[in-house]
Coordinates of C-alpha atoms and ligand atoms in Angstrom, one line a residue:
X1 CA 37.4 3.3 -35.4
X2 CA 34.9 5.9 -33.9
X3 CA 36.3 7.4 -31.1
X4 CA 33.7 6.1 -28.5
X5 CA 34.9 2.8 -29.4
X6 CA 38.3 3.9 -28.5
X7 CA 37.4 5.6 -25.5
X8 CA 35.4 4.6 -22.4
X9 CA 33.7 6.6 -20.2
X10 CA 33.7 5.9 -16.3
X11 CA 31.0 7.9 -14.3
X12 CA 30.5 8.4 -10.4
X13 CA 27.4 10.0 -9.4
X14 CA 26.9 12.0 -5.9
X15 CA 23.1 12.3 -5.5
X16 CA 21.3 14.4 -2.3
X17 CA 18.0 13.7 -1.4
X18 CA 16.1 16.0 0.8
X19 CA 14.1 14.4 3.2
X20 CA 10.7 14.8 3.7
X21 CA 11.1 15.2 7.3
X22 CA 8.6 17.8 8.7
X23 CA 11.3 19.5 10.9
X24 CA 15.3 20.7 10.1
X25 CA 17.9 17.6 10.9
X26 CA 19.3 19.6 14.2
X27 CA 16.0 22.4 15.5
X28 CA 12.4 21.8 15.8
X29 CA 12.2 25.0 12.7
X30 CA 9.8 23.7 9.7
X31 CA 10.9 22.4 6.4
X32 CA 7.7 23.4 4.7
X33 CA 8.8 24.8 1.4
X34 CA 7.7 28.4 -0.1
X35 CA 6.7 30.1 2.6
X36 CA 7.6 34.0 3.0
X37 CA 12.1 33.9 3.2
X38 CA 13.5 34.0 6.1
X39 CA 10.8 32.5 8.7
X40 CA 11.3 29.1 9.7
X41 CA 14.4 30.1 11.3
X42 CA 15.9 29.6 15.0
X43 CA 18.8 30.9 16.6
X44 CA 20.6 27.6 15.8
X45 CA 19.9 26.9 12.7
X46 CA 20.9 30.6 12.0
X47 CA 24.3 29.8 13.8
X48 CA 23.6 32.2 17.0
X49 CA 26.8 32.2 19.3
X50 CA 26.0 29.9 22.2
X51 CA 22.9 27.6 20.6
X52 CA 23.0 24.1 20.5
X53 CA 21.9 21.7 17.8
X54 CA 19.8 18.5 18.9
X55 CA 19.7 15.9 16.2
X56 CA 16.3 14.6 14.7
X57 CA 15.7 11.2 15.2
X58 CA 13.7 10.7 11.6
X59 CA 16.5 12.1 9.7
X60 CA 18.2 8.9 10.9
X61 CA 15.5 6.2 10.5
X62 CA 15.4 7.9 7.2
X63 CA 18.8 7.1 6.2
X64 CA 19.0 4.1 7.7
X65 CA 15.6 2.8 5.4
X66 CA 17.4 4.1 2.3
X67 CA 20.9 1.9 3.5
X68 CA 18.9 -1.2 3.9
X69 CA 17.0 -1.0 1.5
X70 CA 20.4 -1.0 -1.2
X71 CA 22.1 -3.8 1.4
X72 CA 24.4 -1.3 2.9
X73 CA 26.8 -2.0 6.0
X74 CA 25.5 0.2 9.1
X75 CA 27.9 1.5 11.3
X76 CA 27.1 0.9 14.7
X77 CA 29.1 4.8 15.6
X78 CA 28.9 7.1 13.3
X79 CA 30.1 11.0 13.7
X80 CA 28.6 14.4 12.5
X81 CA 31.3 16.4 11.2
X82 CA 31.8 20.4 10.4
X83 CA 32.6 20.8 6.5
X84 CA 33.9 24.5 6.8
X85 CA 33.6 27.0 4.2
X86 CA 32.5 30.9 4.2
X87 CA 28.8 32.0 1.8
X88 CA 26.7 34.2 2.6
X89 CA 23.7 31.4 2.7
X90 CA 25.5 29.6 5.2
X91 CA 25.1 31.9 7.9
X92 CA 27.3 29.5 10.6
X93 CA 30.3 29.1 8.7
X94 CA 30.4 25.6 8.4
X95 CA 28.0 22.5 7.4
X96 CA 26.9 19.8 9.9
X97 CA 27.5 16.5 7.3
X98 CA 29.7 13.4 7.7
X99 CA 33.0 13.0 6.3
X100 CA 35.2 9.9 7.5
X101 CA 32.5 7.7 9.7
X102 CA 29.6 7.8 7.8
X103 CA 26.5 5.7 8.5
X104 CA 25.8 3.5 5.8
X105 CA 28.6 2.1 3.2
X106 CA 29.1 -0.6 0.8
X107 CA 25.5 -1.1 -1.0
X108 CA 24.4 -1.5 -4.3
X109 CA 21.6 -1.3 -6.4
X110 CA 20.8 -3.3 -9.7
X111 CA 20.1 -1.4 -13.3
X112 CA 18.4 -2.8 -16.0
X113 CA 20.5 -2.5 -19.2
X114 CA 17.8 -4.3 -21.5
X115 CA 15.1 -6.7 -20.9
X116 CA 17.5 -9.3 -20.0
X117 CA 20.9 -8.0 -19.0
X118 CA 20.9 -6.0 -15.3
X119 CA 24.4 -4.8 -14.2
X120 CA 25.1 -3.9 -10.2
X121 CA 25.7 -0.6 -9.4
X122 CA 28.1 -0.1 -6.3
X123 CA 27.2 2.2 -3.6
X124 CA 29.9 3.6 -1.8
X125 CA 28.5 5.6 0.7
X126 CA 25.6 7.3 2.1
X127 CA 25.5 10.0 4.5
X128 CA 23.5 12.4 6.5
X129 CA 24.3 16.4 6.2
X130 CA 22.4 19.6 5.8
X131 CA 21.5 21.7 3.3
X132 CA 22.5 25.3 2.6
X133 CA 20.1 28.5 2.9
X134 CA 19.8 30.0 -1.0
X135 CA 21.3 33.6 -2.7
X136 CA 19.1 35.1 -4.6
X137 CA 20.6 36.7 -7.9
X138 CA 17.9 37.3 -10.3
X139 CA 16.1 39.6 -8.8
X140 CA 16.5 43.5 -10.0
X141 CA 18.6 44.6 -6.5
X142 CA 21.6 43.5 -4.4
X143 CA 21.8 39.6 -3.6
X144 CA 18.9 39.0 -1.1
X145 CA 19.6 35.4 1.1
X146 CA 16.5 33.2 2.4
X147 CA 18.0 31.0 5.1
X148 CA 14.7 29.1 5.4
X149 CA 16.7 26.1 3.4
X150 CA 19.3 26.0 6.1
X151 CA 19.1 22.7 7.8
X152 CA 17.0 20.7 5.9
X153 CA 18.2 17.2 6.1
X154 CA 19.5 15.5 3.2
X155 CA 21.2 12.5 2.5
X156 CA 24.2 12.4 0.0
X157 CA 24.6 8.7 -1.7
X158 CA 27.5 8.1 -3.6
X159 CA 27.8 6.0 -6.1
X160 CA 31.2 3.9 -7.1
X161 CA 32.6 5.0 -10.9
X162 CA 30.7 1.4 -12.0
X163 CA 28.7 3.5 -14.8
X164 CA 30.1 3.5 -18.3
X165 CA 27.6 5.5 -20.1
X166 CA 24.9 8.3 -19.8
X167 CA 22.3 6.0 -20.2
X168 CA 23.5 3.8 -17.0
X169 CA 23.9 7.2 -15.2
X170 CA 20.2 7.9 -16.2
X171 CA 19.1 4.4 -14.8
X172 CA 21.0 4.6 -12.2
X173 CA 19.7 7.8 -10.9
X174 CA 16.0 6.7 -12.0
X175 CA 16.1 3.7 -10.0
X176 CA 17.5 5.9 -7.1
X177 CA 14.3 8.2 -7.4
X178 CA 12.3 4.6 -7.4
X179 CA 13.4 3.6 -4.0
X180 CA 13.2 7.2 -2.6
X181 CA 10.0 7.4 -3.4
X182 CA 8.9 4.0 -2.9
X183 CA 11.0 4.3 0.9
X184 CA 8.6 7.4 1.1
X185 CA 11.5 9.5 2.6
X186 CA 11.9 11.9 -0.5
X187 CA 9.5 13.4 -2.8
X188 CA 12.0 12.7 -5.8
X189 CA 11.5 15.5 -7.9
X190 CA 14.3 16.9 -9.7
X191 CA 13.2 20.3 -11.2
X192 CA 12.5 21.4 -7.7
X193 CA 15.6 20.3 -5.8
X194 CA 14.8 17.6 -3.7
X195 CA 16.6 15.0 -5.9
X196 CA 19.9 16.8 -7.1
X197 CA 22.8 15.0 -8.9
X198 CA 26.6 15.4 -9.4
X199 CA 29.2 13.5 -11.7
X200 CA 32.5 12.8 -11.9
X201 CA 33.2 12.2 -14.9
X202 CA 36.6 10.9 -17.0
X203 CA 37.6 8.6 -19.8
X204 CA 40.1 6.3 -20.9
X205 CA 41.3 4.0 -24.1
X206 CA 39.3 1.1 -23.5
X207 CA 40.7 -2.0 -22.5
X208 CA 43.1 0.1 -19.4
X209 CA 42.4 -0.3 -16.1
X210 CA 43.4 3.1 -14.5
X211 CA 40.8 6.4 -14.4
X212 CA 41.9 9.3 -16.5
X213 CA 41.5 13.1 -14.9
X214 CA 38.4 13.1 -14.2
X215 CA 36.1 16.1 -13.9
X216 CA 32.6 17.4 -11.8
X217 CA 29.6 18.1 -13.5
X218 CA 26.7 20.0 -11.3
X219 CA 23.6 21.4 -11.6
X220 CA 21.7 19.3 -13.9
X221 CA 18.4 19.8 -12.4
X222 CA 16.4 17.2 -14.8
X223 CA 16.6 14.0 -15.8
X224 CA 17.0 14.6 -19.4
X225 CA 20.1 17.5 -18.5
X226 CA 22.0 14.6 -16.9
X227 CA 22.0 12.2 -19.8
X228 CA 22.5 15.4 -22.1
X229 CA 25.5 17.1 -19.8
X230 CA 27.5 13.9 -19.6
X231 CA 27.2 13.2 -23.5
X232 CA 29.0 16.7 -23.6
X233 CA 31.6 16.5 -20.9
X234 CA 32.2 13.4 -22.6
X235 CA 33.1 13.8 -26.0
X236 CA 34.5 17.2 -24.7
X237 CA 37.3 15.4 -23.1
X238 CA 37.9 12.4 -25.8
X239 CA 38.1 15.9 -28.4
X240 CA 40.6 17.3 -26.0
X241 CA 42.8 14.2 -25.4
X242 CA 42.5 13.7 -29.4
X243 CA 44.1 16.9 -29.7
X244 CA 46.6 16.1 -27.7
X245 CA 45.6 18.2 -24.5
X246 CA 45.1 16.9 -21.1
X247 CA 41.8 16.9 -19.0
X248 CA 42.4 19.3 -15.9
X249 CA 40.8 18.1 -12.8
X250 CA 38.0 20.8 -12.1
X251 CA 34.0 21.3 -11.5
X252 CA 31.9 22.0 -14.4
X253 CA 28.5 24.2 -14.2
X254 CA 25.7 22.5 -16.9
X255 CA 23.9 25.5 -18.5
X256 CA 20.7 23.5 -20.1
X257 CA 19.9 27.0 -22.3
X258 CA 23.1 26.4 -24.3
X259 CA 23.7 23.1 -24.0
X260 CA 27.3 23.3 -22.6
X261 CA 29.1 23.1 -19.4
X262 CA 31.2 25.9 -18.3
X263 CA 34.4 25.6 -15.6
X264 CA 33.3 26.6 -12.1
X265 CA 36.2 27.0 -9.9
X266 CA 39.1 24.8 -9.6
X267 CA 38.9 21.7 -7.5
X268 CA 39.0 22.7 -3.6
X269 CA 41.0 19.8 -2.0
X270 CA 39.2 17.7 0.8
X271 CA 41.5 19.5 3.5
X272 CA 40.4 23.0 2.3
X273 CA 37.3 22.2 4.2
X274 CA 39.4 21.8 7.0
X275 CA 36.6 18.5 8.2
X276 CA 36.4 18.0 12.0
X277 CA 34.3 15.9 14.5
X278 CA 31.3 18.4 15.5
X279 CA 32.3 18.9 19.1
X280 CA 28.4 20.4 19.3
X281 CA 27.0 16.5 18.2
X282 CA 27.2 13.1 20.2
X283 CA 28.0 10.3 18.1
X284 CA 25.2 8.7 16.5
X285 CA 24.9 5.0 18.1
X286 CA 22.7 2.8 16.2
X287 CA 21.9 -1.3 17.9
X288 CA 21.0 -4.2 16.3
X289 CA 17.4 -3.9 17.2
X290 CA 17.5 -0.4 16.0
X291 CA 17.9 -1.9 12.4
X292 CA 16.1 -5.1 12.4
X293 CA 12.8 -3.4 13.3
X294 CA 13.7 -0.8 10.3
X295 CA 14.7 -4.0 8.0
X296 CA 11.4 -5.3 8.5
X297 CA 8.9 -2.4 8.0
X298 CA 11.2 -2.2 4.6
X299 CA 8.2 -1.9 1.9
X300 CA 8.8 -4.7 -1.3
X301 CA 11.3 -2.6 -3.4
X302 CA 10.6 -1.7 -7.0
X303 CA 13.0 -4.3 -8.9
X304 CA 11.5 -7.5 -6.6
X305 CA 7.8 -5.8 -7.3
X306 CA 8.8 -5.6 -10.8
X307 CA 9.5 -9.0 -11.4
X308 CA 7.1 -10.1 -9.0
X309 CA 4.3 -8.5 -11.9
X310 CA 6.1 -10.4 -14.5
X311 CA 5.9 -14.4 -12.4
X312 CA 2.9 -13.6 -10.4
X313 CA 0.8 -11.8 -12.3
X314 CA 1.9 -13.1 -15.6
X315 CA 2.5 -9.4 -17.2
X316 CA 4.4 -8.6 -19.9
X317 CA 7.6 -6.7 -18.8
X318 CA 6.8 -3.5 -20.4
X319 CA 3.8 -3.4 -18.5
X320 CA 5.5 -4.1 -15.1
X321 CA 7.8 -1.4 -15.7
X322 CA 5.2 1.3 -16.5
X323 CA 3.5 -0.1 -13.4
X324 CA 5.9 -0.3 -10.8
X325 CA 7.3 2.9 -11.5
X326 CA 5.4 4.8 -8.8
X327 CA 4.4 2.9 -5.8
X328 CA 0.6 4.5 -6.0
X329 CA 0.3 3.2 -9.3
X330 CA 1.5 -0.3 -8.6
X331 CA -0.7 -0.2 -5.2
X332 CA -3.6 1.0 -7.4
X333 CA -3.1 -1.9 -9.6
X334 CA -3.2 -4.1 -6.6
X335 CA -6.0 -2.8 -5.0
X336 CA -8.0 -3.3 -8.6
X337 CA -6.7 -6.7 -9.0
X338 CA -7.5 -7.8 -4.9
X339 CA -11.0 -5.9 -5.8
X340 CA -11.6 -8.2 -9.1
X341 CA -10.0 -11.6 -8.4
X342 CA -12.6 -13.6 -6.5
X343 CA -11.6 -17.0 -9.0
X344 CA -7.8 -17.1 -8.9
X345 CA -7.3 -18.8 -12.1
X346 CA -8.5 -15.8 -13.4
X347 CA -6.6 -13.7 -11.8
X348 CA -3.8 -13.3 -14.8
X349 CA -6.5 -12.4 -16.7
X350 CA -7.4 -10.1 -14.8
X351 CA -4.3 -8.5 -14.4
X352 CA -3.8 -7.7 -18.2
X353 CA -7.5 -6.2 -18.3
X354 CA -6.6 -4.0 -15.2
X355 CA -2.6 -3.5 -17.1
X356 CA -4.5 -2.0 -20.1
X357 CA -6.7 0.3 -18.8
X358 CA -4.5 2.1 -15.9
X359 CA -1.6 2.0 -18.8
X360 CA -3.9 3.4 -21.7
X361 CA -6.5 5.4 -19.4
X362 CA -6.0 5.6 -15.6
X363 CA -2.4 7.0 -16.0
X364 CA -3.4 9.2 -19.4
X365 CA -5.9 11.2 -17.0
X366 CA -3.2 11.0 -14.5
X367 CA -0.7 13.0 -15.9
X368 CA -3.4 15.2 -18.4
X369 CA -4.7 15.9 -14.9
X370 CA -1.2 16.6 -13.1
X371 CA -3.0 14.4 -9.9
X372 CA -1.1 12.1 -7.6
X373 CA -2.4 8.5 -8.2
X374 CA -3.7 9.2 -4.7
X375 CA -6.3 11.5 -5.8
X376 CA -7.6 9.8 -9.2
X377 CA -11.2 10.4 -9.0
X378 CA -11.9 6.3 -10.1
X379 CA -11.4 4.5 -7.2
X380 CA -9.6 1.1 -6.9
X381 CA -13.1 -0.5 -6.2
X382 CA -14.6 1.3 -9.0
X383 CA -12.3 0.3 -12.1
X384 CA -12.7 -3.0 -10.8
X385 CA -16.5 -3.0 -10.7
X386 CA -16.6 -1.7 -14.0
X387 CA -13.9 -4.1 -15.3
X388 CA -16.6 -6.7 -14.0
X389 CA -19.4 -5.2 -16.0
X390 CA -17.2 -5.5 -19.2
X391 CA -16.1 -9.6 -18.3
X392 CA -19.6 -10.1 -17.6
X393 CA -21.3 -8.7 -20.9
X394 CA -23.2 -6.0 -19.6
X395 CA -21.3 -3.6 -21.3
X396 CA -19.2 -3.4 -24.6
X397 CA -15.3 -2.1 -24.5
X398 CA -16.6 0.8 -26.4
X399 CA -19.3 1.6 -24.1
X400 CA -16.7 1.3 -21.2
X401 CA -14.5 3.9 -22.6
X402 CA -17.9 6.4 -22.1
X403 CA -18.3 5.3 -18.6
X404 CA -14.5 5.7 -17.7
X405 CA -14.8 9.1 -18.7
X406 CA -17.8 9.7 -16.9
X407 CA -16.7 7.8 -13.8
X408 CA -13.6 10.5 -13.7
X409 CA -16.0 13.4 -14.4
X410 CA -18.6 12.5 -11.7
X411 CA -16.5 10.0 -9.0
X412 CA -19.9 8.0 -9.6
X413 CA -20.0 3.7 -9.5
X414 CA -20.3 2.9 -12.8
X415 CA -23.2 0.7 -11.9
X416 CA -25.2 3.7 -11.5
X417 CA -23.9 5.6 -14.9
X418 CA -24.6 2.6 -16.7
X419 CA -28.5 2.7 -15.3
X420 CA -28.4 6.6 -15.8
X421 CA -27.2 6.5 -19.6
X422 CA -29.3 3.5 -20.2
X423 CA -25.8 1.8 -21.7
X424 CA -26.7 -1.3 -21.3
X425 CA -25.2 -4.3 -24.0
X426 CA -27.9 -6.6 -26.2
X427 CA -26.0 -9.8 -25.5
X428 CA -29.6 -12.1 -26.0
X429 CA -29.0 -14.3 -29.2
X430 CA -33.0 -14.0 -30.0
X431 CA -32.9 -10.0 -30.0
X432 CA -30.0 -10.0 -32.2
X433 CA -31.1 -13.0 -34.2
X434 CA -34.0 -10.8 -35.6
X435 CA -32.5 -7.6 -36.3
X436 CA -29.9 -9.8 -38.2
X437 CA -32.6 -11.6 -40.4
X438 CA -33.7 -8.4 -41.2
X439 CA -30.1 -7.3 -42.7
X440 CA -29.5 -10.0 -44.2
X441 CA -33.1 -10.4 -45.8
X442 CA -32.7 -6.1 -47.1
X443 CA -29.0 -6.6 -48.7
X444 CA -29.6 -10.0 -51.4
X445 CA -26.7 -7.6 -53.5
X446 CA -24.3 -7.9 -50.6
X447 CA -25.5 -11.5 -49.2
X448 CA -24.3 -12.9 -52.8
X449 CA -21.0 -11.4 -52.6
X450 CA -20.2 -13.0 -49.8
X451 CA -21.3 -16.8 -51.3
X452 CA -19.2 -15.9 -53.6
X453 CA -16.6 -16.0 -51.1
X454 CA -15.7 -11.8 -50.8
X455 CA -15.7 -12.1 -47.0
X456 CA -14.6 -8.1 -46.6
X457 CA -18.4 -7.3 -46.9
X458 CA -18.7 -9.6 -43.6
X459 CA -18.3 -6.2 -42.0
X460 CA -20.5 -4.2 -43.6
X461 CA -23.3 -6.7 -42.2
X462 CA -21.7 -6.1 -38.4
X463 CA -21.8 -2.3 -39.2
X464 CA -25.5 -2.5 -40.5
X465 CA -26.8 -4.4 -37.5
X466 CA -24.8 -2.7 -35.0
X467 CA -26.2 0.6 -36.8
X468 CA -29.7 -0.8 -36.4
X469 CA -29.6 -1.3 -32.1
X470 CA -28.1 1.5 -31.9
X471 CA -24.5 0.2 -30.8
X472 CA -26.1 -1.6 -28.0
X473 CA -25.5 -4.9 -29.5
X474 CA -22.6 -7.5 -27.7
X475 CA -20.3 -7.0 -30.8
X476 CA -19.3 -10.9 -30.3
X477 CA -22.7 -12.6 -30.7
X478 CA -23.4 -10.3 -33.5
X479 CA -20.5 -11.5 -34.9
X480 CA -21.5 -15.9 -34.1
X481 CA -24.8 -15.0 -35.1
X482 CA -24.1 -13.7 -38.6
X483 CA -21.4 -16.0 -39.3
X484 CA -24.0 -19.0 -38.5
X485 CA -26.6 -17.4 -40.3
X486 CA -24.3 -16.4 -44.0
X487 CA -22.7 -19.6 -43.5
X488 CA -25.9 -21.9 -43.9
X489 CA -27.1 -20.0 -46.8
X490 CA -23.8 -21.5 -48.9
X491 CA -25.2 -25.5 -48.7
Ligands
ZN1 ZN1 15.9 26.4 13.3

């Protein structure tokens, strides 16, 4: 038996999000990120004797979007407390977080396993806290600190151990991104910190029911690193229990250069942070009406919009995947679609003409580009005005492709670059019908191959007359025309 058929892995992850609040969670100081260290600072953010903090209202609404939106319990009181601990980045001493009345508990959110199977994920908790200022080691003196980090708001969502395998940790993370994103409280991007992820991680002979020792991996500052650092931790501890040692309970540092994770510090017990209320913060009261109004400004979530694509729309369900990834895409697609569909009977039709093109050329410029969907130079309007063109003949597929590529060069309608390059399609049956006698009259060698039934030089008389009107020609009559023409010449 292979020993991850023997063993099973059970993973928790602890995920912080740093909202895009434009002020700290407890002073009016700026979150705006890299600007010159050490300036959006105030004397309480700093931790000056005798300042006062004064909660933010967003960071709340903020938190309380992302607990509806994964069908969380609110509590109606909720306390800030001080999580104490000495670093020279945390100039106060301690961190304003929550510890044993947090706002938002018992949610979950649904993974897709395959294209059928979808597993729930339970969400334990989510809470609001701050973030820490940043030591600088790398750079060719002492450690410099830049405190501008210090009181960002963040929220930390944790997850229960429900996820058995690195692959369910990387969906589960992914879909938390989605509805960060799509909530539009965090930018979601991992390599610059404001989506960061911990594990707990441990393993046991499947079929038990109790969790083995488990351990904490940090710092895996991608996507890829967290499906790559649990692999390791994972098969480190089955190799270790194999041989007979014991997993000791400890935090684990992912190095992504080497591909290993390295022992931090031993576990500090919860009481070593010595939690208490923050006599400095009121508790934070939140009423019915309070989260009714937030439950119904909730935008439609990614997995309902998802599926939504695949009835409505009539999409396959790897193109509602791509599509609903990011909620500009999936508006884009919208927007195009609402643009196009004046007959709704077409409207599926319509959707897998628009599907194809942001898949194969909207999101290929996208990311060649490095632009937010936001600031694509085709507008909405525009792709569906050319779409239009193609559905109504004006213009082949092929010429399309020269107008896309113009339309993202020059932001122009591609009514007018279709005028401008003259790239209109022959789609009259009489023009073609002549250029067609003509082939067919200049290639007797060719034209008797084919009555004698070798219909591979069918092409070569699509290729000569599309050579002959200089690509202009509507491929598909060409195509009736000299089928009807050959085919009369066999009686
Ligand atoms: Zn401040």
């Amino acid at each position: 038996m292979k020993l991850n058929e023997k063993y099973e892995p059970v993973i928790g992850l602890e995920v912080h999000a740093q909202l895009l609040t434009r002020t700290k969670a407890f002073c009016g100081c700026s979150t705006e990120f890299g600007v010159e260290p050490n300036s959006n600072v105030c004397p309480v953010c700093l931790g000056m004797p005798g300042s006062l903090p004064v909660l933010n209202i967003n960071l709340v609404d903020f938190v309380l979007r992302m607990g509806l939106a994964v069908g969380c319990t609110i509590a109606p009181r909720s306390v800030f407390a001080r999580k104490n601990y000495f670093y020279p980045d945390l100039p106060k001493g301690y961190q304003i977080s929550q510890y044993e009345e947090p706002i938002c508990t018992h949610g979950s959110v649904e993974i897709d396993l395959d294209d059928t199977a979808r597993k729930t994920i339970g969400i334990t908790r989510i809470h609001m806290e701050e973030d820490a200022g940043k030591s600088i080691h790398d750079l060719d003196v002492d450690t410099l600190v830049d405190v501008n980090r210090c009181g960002v708001p963040l929220i930390e969502i944790v997850s229960e151990p429900d996820l058995r395998s690195p692959r369910e940790a990387y969906l589960y993370l992914s879909r938390i991104r989605q509805i960060v994103t799509y909530l539009g409280i965090c930018d979601g991007n991992m390599e610059e910190g404001s989506l960061r992820c911990d594990a707990n991680v441990s393993v046991r002979l499947r079929g038990t029911t109790a969790f083995g020792t488990k351990t904490e991996v940090k710092n895996m500052n991608s996507f890829r690193n967290v499906e790559r650092a649990l692999e390791y931790e994972i098969n480190r501890q089955i190799q270790l229990i194999e041989d007979g040692g014991t997993v000791v309970q400890e935090s684990l540092l992912w190095d992504a250069n080497q591909n290993v994770a390295l022992p931090m510090r031993s576990k500090e017990e919860a009481h070593d942070y010595r939690y208490f209320p923050d006599p400095d913060l009121v508790p934070v009261l939140v009423d019915e009406r309070w989260s009714a109004r937030l439950r119904e400004e909730l935008p439609e979530l990614p997995g309902p919009r998802r599926d939504r694509f695949v009835a409505e729309l009539g999409l396959p369900r790897y193109d509602a995947d791509v599509l609903t990834v990011d909620k500009g895409v999936a508006d884009y697609v919208e927007r195009t679609l609402a643009a196009l569909a004046a007959d709704p009977l077409a409207r599926r039709e319509n959707a897998k003409a628009v599907s194809n093109w942001v898949m194969t050329d909207v999101l290929r410029v996208v990311s060649e580009k490095k632009l937010p969907i936001a600031e694509f130079p085709v507008t909405p309007h525009h792709l569906a005005a050319m779409i239009g063109l193609i559905q109504k003949g004006t213009i082949s597929g092929k010429m399309a492709k020269e107008v896309f590529e113009e339309m993202v060069a020059t932001r122009e309608h591609p009514g007018v670059i279709v005028d401008r390059k003259g790239l209109v399609q022959v789609s009259d049956a009489g023009a073609i019908e002549k250029v067609v006698d003509e082939v067919i009259a200049g290639n007797a060698m060719q034209v008797q191959k084919y009555l004698g039934g070798n219909d591979k030089v069918f092409a070569f008389f699509v290729g000569e007359t599309m050579k002959i009107m200089k690509g202009k020609a509507n491929p598909k009559v060409v195509n009736e025309v000299l089928r009807r023409k050959l085919d009369s010449m066999k009686r």
